[in-house]
């Protein structure tokens, strides 16, 4: 998704509703409510807010609020008009000429029913954040097209805030991805380590000799459970430890070797993003996200399996 701003989301919502109402008008003619296209006004408001946000001075915040009040008012008018369109389709005021057009019209009505609650939510959260100063709005949307998109903050200096879905990648020898998972809601990293090893055991009939991960996967209970399962080398750092014994353990050659392996997995994630497009999903919805990630993993595995077979071809 593009970087979400309140004005951008309001503009997106108004644009989609207006586009849908245009299509409805083309099918039904002049019956019922006449379409009033307010996109020129909304575009001016969005640009005005963008210019104001880049300005400096004591009056900037007040000017921003004034701009948002105007934008919110216009967006609400678009929403109210879309509600009338939806109602008139249901009551038969706006009707199609033949069966095929009727199916198209019902599809457009469903589009309105899908988009209207999202735009109303954007109006609520924009009013609360900009005019009320409340940044913790229930049901906050960062995309009207992908409402399940999450805000992800992982402490990266270059990207303090990212938007999307959390994906877990498991890699074995020869850069082969053995398992992946797209999470509907971002879990705690530490809760994923033991299930990942259990999945490996389910697939291959034994636990791996080495398990490596970053500090987010660490917990004392995780290490104890993996040891009980039979994992010989566990290379998951504890950054907050004050134990001299633990620090010595994390400086051992075997532990550092495991961390080098983990760094290679980070490279695999980078390759998936650059070569196979996982930096941006081109499909819509959660099912589309699952499919997009799966296709990227399959493509990468095919390349690496082919390289391995070619390198070991003695014929």
Short mmCIF file of C-alpha atoms in Angstrom, two decimals:
data_model
loop_
_atom_site.label_atom_id
_atom_site.label_comp_id
_atom_site.label_asym_id
_atom_site.label_seq_id
_atom_site.Cartn_x
_atom_site.Cartn_y
_atom_site.Cartn_z
CA UNK A 1 0.00 0.00 0.00
CA UNK A 2 1.07 3.60 -0.34
CA UNK A 3 2.04 5.38 2.86
CA UNK A 4 -1.26 6.14 4.58
CA UNK A 5 -2.25 9.67 5.54
CA UNK A 6 -5.66 10.77 6.76
CA UNK A 7 -6.16 13.04 3.76
CA UNK A 8 -4.97 10.33 1.37
CA UNK A 9 -7.37 7.76 2.81
CA UNK A 10 -10.27 10.20 2.64
CA UNK A 11 -9.37 10.99 -0.97
CA UNK A 12 -9.11 7.29 -1.84
CA UNK A 13 -12.50 6.56 -0.31
CA UNK A 14 -14.24 9.41 -2.09
CA UNK A 15 -12.59 8.49 -5.39
CA UNK A 16 -13.69 4.84 -5.22
CA UNK A 17 -17.26 5.73 -4.24
CA UNK A 18 -17.50 8.34 -7.00
CA UNK A 19 -16.10 5.93 -9.59
CA UNK A 20 -18.65 3.29 -8.59
CA UNK A 21 -21.52 5.79 -8.75
CA UNK A 22 -20.38 6.85 -12.23
CA UNK A 23 -20.64 3.26 -13.41
CA UNK A 24 -24.09 2.96 -11.85
CA UNK A 25 -25.23 6.13 -13.63
CA UNK A 26 -23.98 4.79 -16.96
CA UNK A 27 -26.14 1.68 -16.45
CA UNK A 28 -29.30 3.26 -15.05
CA UNK A 29 -29.40 6.65 -16.74
CA UNK A 30 -30.87 9.67 -14.97
CA UNK A 31 -33.30 7.80 -12.73
CA UNK A 32 -33.19 8.73 -9.06
CA UNK A 33 -30.43 10.74 -7.44
CA UNK A 34 -28.26 12.65 -9.85
CA UNK A 35 -24.53 12.11 -9.47
CA UNK A 36 -22.60 15.12 -8.30
CA UNK A 37 -18.88 14.66 -8.83
CA UNK A 38 -16.99 16.30 -5.97
CA UNK A 39 -13.56 14.88 -6.81
CA UNK A 40 -12.24 18.23 -8.05
CA UNK A 41 -13.01 19.80 -4.68
CA UNK A 42 -11.59 16.84 -2.78
CA UNK A 43 -8.42 16.88 -4.87
CA UNK A 44 -7.92 20.56 -4.05
CA UNK A 45 -8.47 19.89 -0.34
CA UNK A 46 -5.97 17.01 -0.31
CA UNK A 47 -3.34 19.13 -2.08
CA UNK A 48 -4.01 22.05 0.25
CA UNK A 49 -3.48 19.81 3.30
CA UNK A 50 -0.27 18.41 1.80
CA UNK A 51 1.11 21.91 1.22
CA UNK A 52 0.12 23.05 4.69
CA UNK A 53 1.74 20.02 6.34
CA UNK A 54 5.07 21.02 4.77
CA UNK A 55 4.79 24.58 6.05
CA UNK A 56 6.29 26.00 9.21
CA UNK A 57 4.92 28.44 11.72
CA UNK A 58 2.61 28.73 14.70
CA UNK A 59 -0.58 28.63 12.61
CA UNK A 60 0.16 25.37 10.77
CA UNK A 61 -1.86 23.09 13.06
CA UNK A 62 -4.89 25.35 12.97
CA UNK A 63 -4.70 25.61 9.18
CA UNK A 64 -4.44 21.81 8.97
CA UNK A 65 -7.54 21.43 11.11
CA UNK A 66 -9.44 23.87 8.92
CA UNK A 67 -8.38 21.96 5.81
CA UNK A 68 -9.42 18.65 7.32
CA UNK A 69 -12.80 20.03 8.41
CA UNK A 70 -13.51 21.01 4.81
CA UNK A 71 -12.27 17.66 3.48
CA UNK A 72 -14.31 15.70 6.02
CA UNK A 73 -17.44 17.68 5.15
CA UNK A 74 -17.04 17.00 1.43
CA UNK A 75 -16.25 13.32 1.99
CA UNK A 76 -19.37 12.93 4.13
CA UNK A 77 -21.42 14.39 1.27
CA UNK A 78 -19.96 11.76 -1.08
CA UNK A 79 -20.79 9.03 1.46
CA UNK A 80 -24.38 10.26 1.84
CA UNK A 81 -24.80 10.33 -1.93
CA UNK A 82 -23.44 6.77 -2.19
CA UNK A 83 -25.91 5.65 0.48
CA UNK A 84 -28.77 7.10 -1.57
CA UNK A 85 -27.50 5.30 -4.67
CA UNK A 86 -27.38 2.01 -2.78
CA UNK A 87 -30.89 2.52 -1.40
CA UNK A 88 -32.33 3.39 -4.81
CA UNK A 89 -30.81 0.28 -6.39
CA UNK A 90 -32.38 -1.86 -3.66
CA UNK A 91 -35.79 -0.19 -4.07
CA UNK A 92 -35.72 -0.41 -7.86
CA UNK A 93 -35.54 3.32 -8.56
CA UNK A 94 -32.24 2.75 -10.32
CA UNK A 95 -32.62 -0.32 -12.50
CA UNK A 96 -30.83 -1.98 -15.39
CA UNK A 97 -32.31 -2.69 -18.81
CA UNK A 98 -31.52 -6.39 -19.18
CA UNK A 99 -30.44 -9.39 -17.13
CA UNK A 100 -26.74 -9.01 -17.83
CA UNK A 101 -26.73 -5.35 -16.82
CA UNK A 102 -28.78 -6.24 -13.74
CA UNK A 103 -26.01 -8.57 -12.59
CA UNK A 104 -23.44 -5.83 -13.14
CA UNK A 105 -25.61 -3.38 -11.20
CA UNK A 106 -25.92 -5.75 -8.25
CA UNK A 107 -22.15 -6.16 -8.26
CA UNK A 108 -21.74 -2.38 -8.11
CA UNK A 109 -24.21 -2.23 -5.25
CA UNK A 110 -22.11 -4.78 -3.36
CA UNK A 111 -19.05 -2.63 -4.04
CA UNK A 112 -20.82 0.29 -2.37
CA UNK A 113 -21.84 -1.89 0.57
CA UNK A 114 -18.24 -3.02 0.99
CA UNK A 115 -16.66 0.40 0.68
CA UNK A 116 -19.12 2.57 2.62
CA UNK A 117 -18.28 1.17 6.09
CA UNK A 118 -14.57 1.56 5.36
CA UNK A 119 -14.91 5.18 4.31
CA UNK A 120 -17.06 5.93 7.36
CA UNK A 121 -14.35 4.38 9.54
CA UNK A 122 -11.72 6.58 7.86
CA UNK A 123 -13.90 9.63 8.56
CA UNK A 124 -14.21 8.64 12.24
CA UNK A 125 -10.50 8.00 12.73
CA UNK A 126 -9.48 11.16 10.85
CA UNK A 127 -11.81 13.29 12.94
CA UNK A 128 -10.56 11.66 16.14
CA UNK A 129 -6.86 11.97 15.27
CA UNK A 130 -6.69 15.37 13.60
CA UNK A 131 -9.42 17.22 15.46
CA UNK A 132 -9.43 15.30 18.75
CA UNK A 133 -5.79 14.24 19.09
CA UNK A 134 -6.70 10.57 19.64
CA UNK A 135 -4.28 8.31 17.74
CA UNK A 136 -5.60 5.05 19.25
CA UNK A 137 -8.89 4.65 17.40
CA UNK A 138 -10.59 1.26 17.50
CA UNK A 139 -10.67 -0.51 14.14
CA UNK A 140 -8.13 1.84 12.59
CA UNK A 141 -7.64 1.39 8.85
CA UNK A 142 -4.42 2.16 6.99
CA UNK A 143 -5.82 1.10 3.61
CA UNK A 144 -9.37 1.10 2.31
CA UNK A 145 -8.40 -1.52 -0.27
CA UNK A 146 -6.70 -3.90 2.19
CA UNK A 147 -8.48 -3.31 5.51
CA UNK A 148 -6.58 -6.11 7.27
CA UNK A 149 -3.22 -4.39 6.69
CA UNK A 150 -1.33 -4.01 9.96
CA UNK A 151 1.08 -1.40 11.26
CA UNK A 152 4.41 -3.14 11.87
CA UNK A 153 7.09 -1.56 14.03
CA UNK A 154 10.26 -3.60 14.46
CA UNK A 155 12.69 -0.90 15.55
CA UNK A 156 14.44 -0.48 12.19
CA UNK A 157 16.19 2.86 11.87
CA UNK A 158 15.63 3.04 8.11
CA UNK A 159 11.98 1.90 8.30
CA UNK A 160 10.57 2.61 11.76
CA UNK A 161 7.03 1.91 10.54
CA UNK A 162 5.98 -0.57 7.86
CA UNK A 163 2.57 -1.70 6.66
CA UNK A 164 1.52 -5.18 5.62
CA UNK A 165 1.43 -8.67 7.07
CA UNK A 166 4.01 -10.59 9.05
CA UNK A 167 5.45 -13.59 7.19
CA UNK A 168 7.49 -16.35 8.81
CA UNK A 169 10.10 -18.13 6.67
CA UNK A 170 11.88 -21.38 7.64
CA UNK A 171 15.00 -22.31 5.71
CA UNK A 172 17.04 -25.51 5.68
CA UNK A 173 20.25 -26.54 3.89
CA UNK A 174 20.96 -25.37 0.35
CA UNK A 175 18.72 -22.33 0.80
CA UNK A 176 15.53 -24.37 0.54
CA UNK A 177 12.48 -22.86 2.25
CA UNK A 178 10.75 -25.67 4.10
CA UNK A 179 7.81 -23.74 5.51
CA UNK A 180 6.22 -20.32 5.41
CA UNK A 181 3.26 -18.73 7.12
CA UNK A 182 1.35 -15.48 6.66
CA UNK A 183 -0.21 -14.33 9.92
CA UNK A 184 -3.63 -12.69 10.07
CA UNK A 185 -2.53 -10.91 13.26
CA UNK A 186 1.07 -10.30 14.15
CA UNK A 187 2.11 -12.73 16.91
CA UNK A 188 4.92 -12.47 19.43
CA UNK A 189 8.10 -13.81 17.81
CA UNK A 190 8.93 -15.88 20.89
CA UNK A 191 5.67 -17.81 20.46
CA UNK A 192 6.74 -19.03 17.01
CA UNK A 193 10.01 -20.80 17.75
CA UNK A 194 8.81 -24.08 19.26
CA UNK A 195 5.96 -24.54 16.73
CA UNK A 196 8.49 -23.97 13.93
CA UNK A 197 10.69 -26.80 15.21
CA UNK A 198 7.63 -29.00 15.66
CA UNK A 199 6.70 -28.33 12.03
CA UNK A 200 10.21 -29.29 10.94
CA UNK A 201 9.96 -32.54 12.90
CA UNK A 202 6.58 -33.26 11.33
CA UNK A 203 8.00 -32.75 7.82
CA UNK A 204 11.33 -34.56 8.16
CA UNK A 205 10.79 -37.02 10.99
CA UNK A 206 13.45 -35.49 13.23
CA UNK A 207 14.31 -32.22 14.87
CA UNK A 208 17.08 -30.09 13.32
CA UNK A 209 20.56 -30.17 14.79
CA UNK A 210 20.77 -26.38 14.74
CA UNK A 211 18.05 -23.81 15.43
CA UNK A 212 18.98 -20.16 14.85
CA UNK A 213 16.92 -17.02 15.21
CA UNK A 214 17.17 -13.39 16.21
CA UNK A 215 16.72 -12.04 19.73
CA UNK A 216 12.97 -11.68 19.32
CA UNK A 217 12.61 -15.47 19.41
CA UNK A 218 14.45 -15.86 22.70
CA UNK A 219 12.93 -17.06 25.94
CA UNK A 220 14.32 -19.35 28.60
CA UNK A 221 11.30 -21.63 28.27
CA UNK A 222 11.87 -21.90 24.51
CA UNK A 223 15.48 -22.99 25.01
CA UNK A 224 14.48 -25.53 27.65
CA UNK A 225 11.73 -26.99 25.46
CA UNK A 226 13.96 -27.23 22.39
CA UNK A 227 16.62 -29.00 24.44
CA UNK A 228 14.03 -31.50 25.64
CA UNK A 229 12.98 -32.08 22.02
CA UNK A 230 16.56 -33.02 21.16
CA UNK A 231 17.92 -29.92 19.43
CA UNK A 232 21.70 -29.97 19.94
CA UNK A 233 22.60 -26.38 19.05
CA UNK A 234 20.38 -23.42 19.86
CA UNK A 235 21.61 -20.08 18.59
CA UNK A 236 19.08 -17.49 19.73
CA UNK A 237 20.68 -14.52 21.50
CA UNK A 238 19.45 -12.98 24.72
CA UNK A 239 20.31 -9.29 24.33
CA UNK A 240 19.19 -8.30 27.81
CA UNK A 241 21.15 -10.91 29.76
CA UNK A 242 23.42 -9.83 32.59
CA UNK A 243 24.72 -13.31 33.26
CA UNK A 244 28.47 -13.68 32.59
CA UNK A 245 27.90 -17.36 31.82
CA UNK A 246 25.26 -16.55 29.20
CA UNK A 247 27.50 -13.93 27.62
CA UNK A 248 30.35 -16.43 27.37
CA UNK A 249 27.97 -18.94 25.81
CA UNK A 250 26.93 -16.43 23.16
CA UNK A 251 30.59 -15.82 22.27
CA UNK A 252 31.26 -19.48 21.53
CA UNK A 253 32.21 -20.38 17.98
CA UNK A 254 29.23 -22.70 17.54
CA UNK A 255 26.80 -20.00 18.69
CA UNK A 256 28.33 -17.40 16.37
CA UNK A 257 28.23 -19.91 13.50
CA UNK A 258 24.51 -20.28 14.08
CA UNK A 259 24.05 -16.53 13.97
CA UNK A 260 25.90 -16.40 10.65
CA UNK A 261 23.40 -18.96 9.35
CA UNK A 262 20.57 -16.74 10.57
CA UNK A 263 22.08 -13.80 8.70
CA UNK A 264 21.85 -15.90 5.56
CA UNK A 265 18.13 -16.35 6.17
CA UNK A 266 17.79 -12.56 6.29
CA UNK A 267 19.38 -12.57 2.85
CA UNK A 268 16.78 -15.08 1.69
CA UNK A 269 14.02 -12.72 2.80
CA UNK A 270 15.69 -9.92 0.85
CA UNK A 271 15.84 -12.12 -2.27
CA UNK A 272 12.17 -13.00 -1.91
CA UNK A 273 11.35 -9.31 -1.82
CA UNK A 274 13.58 -8.23 -4.69
CA UNK A 275 13.43 -11.20 -7.06
CA UNK A 276 9.96 -12.54 -6.37
CA UNK A 277 8.02 -9.41 -5.48
CA UNK A 278 7.24 -10.07 -1.82
CA UNK A 279 7.84 -6.41 -1.03
CA UNK A 280 4.39 -5.73 -2.50
CA UNK A 281 1.47 -8.10 -2.94
CA UNK A 282 -0.31 -7.71 -6.29
CA UNK A 283 -3.35 -9.74 -5.25
CA UNK A 284 -6.26 -8.50 -3.16
CA UNK A 285 -7.37 -9.78 0.22
CA UNK A 286 -5.90 -12.20 2.74
CA UNK A 287 -6.29 -15.17 0.38
CA UNK A 288 -4.44 -13.21 -2.29
CA UNK A 289 -1.62 -12.49 0.16
CA UNK A 290 -1.32 -16.19 0.99
CA UNK A 291 -1.22 -17.07 -2.71
CA UNK A 292 1.31 -14.35 -3.57
CA UNK A 293 3.74 -15.39 -0.83
CA UNK A 294 3.32 -19.07 -1.69
CA UNK A 295 4.09 -18.49 -5.36
CA UNK A 296 7.20 -16.51 -4.43
CA UNK A 297 8.42 -19.30 -2.16
CA UNK A 298 7.78 -21.96 -4.83
CA UNK A 299 9.63 -19.92 -7.45
CA UNK A 300 12.63 -19.39 -5.18
CA UNK A 301 12.76 -23.06 -4.22
CA UNK A 302 12.65 -24.12 -7.88
CA UNK A 303 15.64 -21.90 -8.63
CA UNK A 304 17.67 -23.20 -5.69
CA UNK A 305 16.76 -26.85 -6.28
CA UNK A 306 17.78 -26.44 -9.92
CA UNK A 307 21.11 -24.93 -8.93
CA UNK A 308 21.77 -27.74 -6.47
CA UNK A 309 20.95 -30.43 -9.04
CA UNK A 310 23.07 -28.72 -11.70
CA UNK A 311 26.03 -28.44 -9.34
CA UNK A 312 25.79 -32.13 -8.43
CA UNK A 313 25.12 -33.44 -11.94
CA UNK A 314 27.82 -36.00 -12.65
CA UNK A 315 26.35 -37.06 -15.97
#
